[in-house]
Amino acid sequence: MLLNSVRNKFFWTLDGLKGGLIKNQLNEVKLGVKHPNSDKAKDLKNQHTNNIIKHAVETTPYYGNFNDAKTISDFPVIRKTTIQDNFEQFQSYKFKDADNFKVSTSGSTGVPFFLYQNKGKRNRNHADIIYFFNAASFEIGNRLYELEVWRGHNEKGKLKAWLQNAVQFDISRLTDERIEAFLSLIKKDRQSKKTMLGFASSYEMIAQYLERNNIFLKDTGIIAAIANSEYLNPYTKETLGKHLDTQVLSRYSSEEVGMIAQQTLQSPNNFVINHASYHVEILNLDNDKPVKPGEFGRIVVTDLFNYAMPIIRYDTGDIAKLALNEDGVEVLEQIEGRKMDVIHDSKGNIVSSFVVYTKFYNYYHLLKQYQFIQQGEKEYEVKLNLQGDNFEFEDELITSIKSDFGHDANVVITYVDEIPPLSSGKRRKVINNYKKA
């Protein structure tokens, strides 16, 4: 559409008038993500790494304690609580009185967390987002459907939404009627290039509805559906893609840090790491040593661009499996979600959340919602919110769960009328109330 092209030109013209702050960053991101092993990309990253280390040590009380540090591995791994308990110690005195941006998240535990970002970091983050949107064939100015919990604090004004060509669809209560309303929207929308961005759990509910009602939509113009904020399970990725005739991709990012990794049209199953803007480590679950390809570990991120509050070796609380692509570049094969919600079998071995999700695939047509909770060493609870009145597969489901979690596992099924989301709108499908050390 002509209007979309005008939107695109307007955005880049405005950026050009400001000195190309985002365009210049975007060119650097392209190099660092597409060719991270090139000499130029390595030199740039080393420069950014050395700059953030020098700045952190010289201008923040917390990192001032590590003035002998030369490389990232010389610093300790920190967690969200480390920053919360020493908040002012992480602030750079050079940026403390600057016009910084406050970014916050309720977190999956519901505990508020925020920090500050300087303008340079914000520009870099915009460039990161644009690059990974482009990697899903989205261009600025095209239609973007945003499936979110929209409230006053995050809702865009009408003018901003129009300029961005964004449709804000609220998913607070994603009933069948709301799903029908959404499907009606995208079917009536005549724009030829549309992209979806939304919570993985909302995609799952839409996928279930489409499959339950045998609905297949063709030629809707949906180029890609990007899932964020939550784990995208294989059922949703395959089923939604099949019924909407599109590619479903998963994004790994956070409000406090930014765009860390994403699946792309060229890499639909592995997560391409944002090597340009972050130093990403996958460390052992029990110590701070790097894992080998094929192993699971903790995702630890160093932000190379936040000078207002330098964040070095930040444990995100999530775990992932490291892999190498055909060019020998590190990628993430799987992202499992929060370490504290990793599930163990009755003998204490980690069981992938992928295994948990597969237990429910055969019953999706009977379920509105489900939740799997480890309540004790060998105690597991399954919460089911049914479509109808009866679930005739209790014994079959319990037997299936025991086949992977142990025949001595105690599995209890509880029937509920609703499994409420967190305040953020996210839905935790897998919970560990038994915290194995």
Tab-separated table of C-alpha atoms in Angstrom, residues 47-48 50-53 55-56 59-60 90-92 94-95 100 116-118 121 304-310:
chain	number	residue	atom	x	y	z
A	47	GLN	CA	35.537	-2.238	21.165
A	48	HIS	CA	32.029	-2.113	22.658
A	50	ASN	CA	36.075	-2.858	26.372
A	51	ASN	CA	34.168	0.431	26.464
A	52	ILE	CA	31.349	-0.888	28.676
A	53	ILE	CA	33.834	-2.592	31.048
A	55	HIS	CA	32.805	2.722	31.865
A	56	ALA	CA	31.270	0.356	34.449
A	59	THR	CA	31.637	5.265	36.946
A	60	THR	CA	29.586	2.835	39.074
A	90	PHE	CA	24.612	0.091	39.585
A	91	GLN	CA	23.858	3.626	38.388
A	92	SER	CA	26.612	5.445	36.535
A	94	LYS	CA	27.877	10.199	34.524
A	95	PHE	CA	24.283	9.392	33.559
A	100	ASN	CA	17.197	8.409	30.924
A	116	TYR	CA	17.259	2.940	33.578
A	117	GLN	CA	18.545	3.095	30.013
A	118	ASN	CA	20.329	5.985	28.334
A	121	LYS	CA	20.841	2.251	24.482
A	304	LEU	CA	27.036	-3.750	25.670
A	305	PHE	CA	25.067	-0.498	25.328
A	306	ASN	CA	23.364	0.460	28.591
A	307	TYR	CA	25.651	3.138	30.017
A	308	ALA	CA	23.075	4.507	32.467
A	309	MET	CA	23.076	1.223	34.389
A	310	PRO	CA	25.736	-1.172	33.080
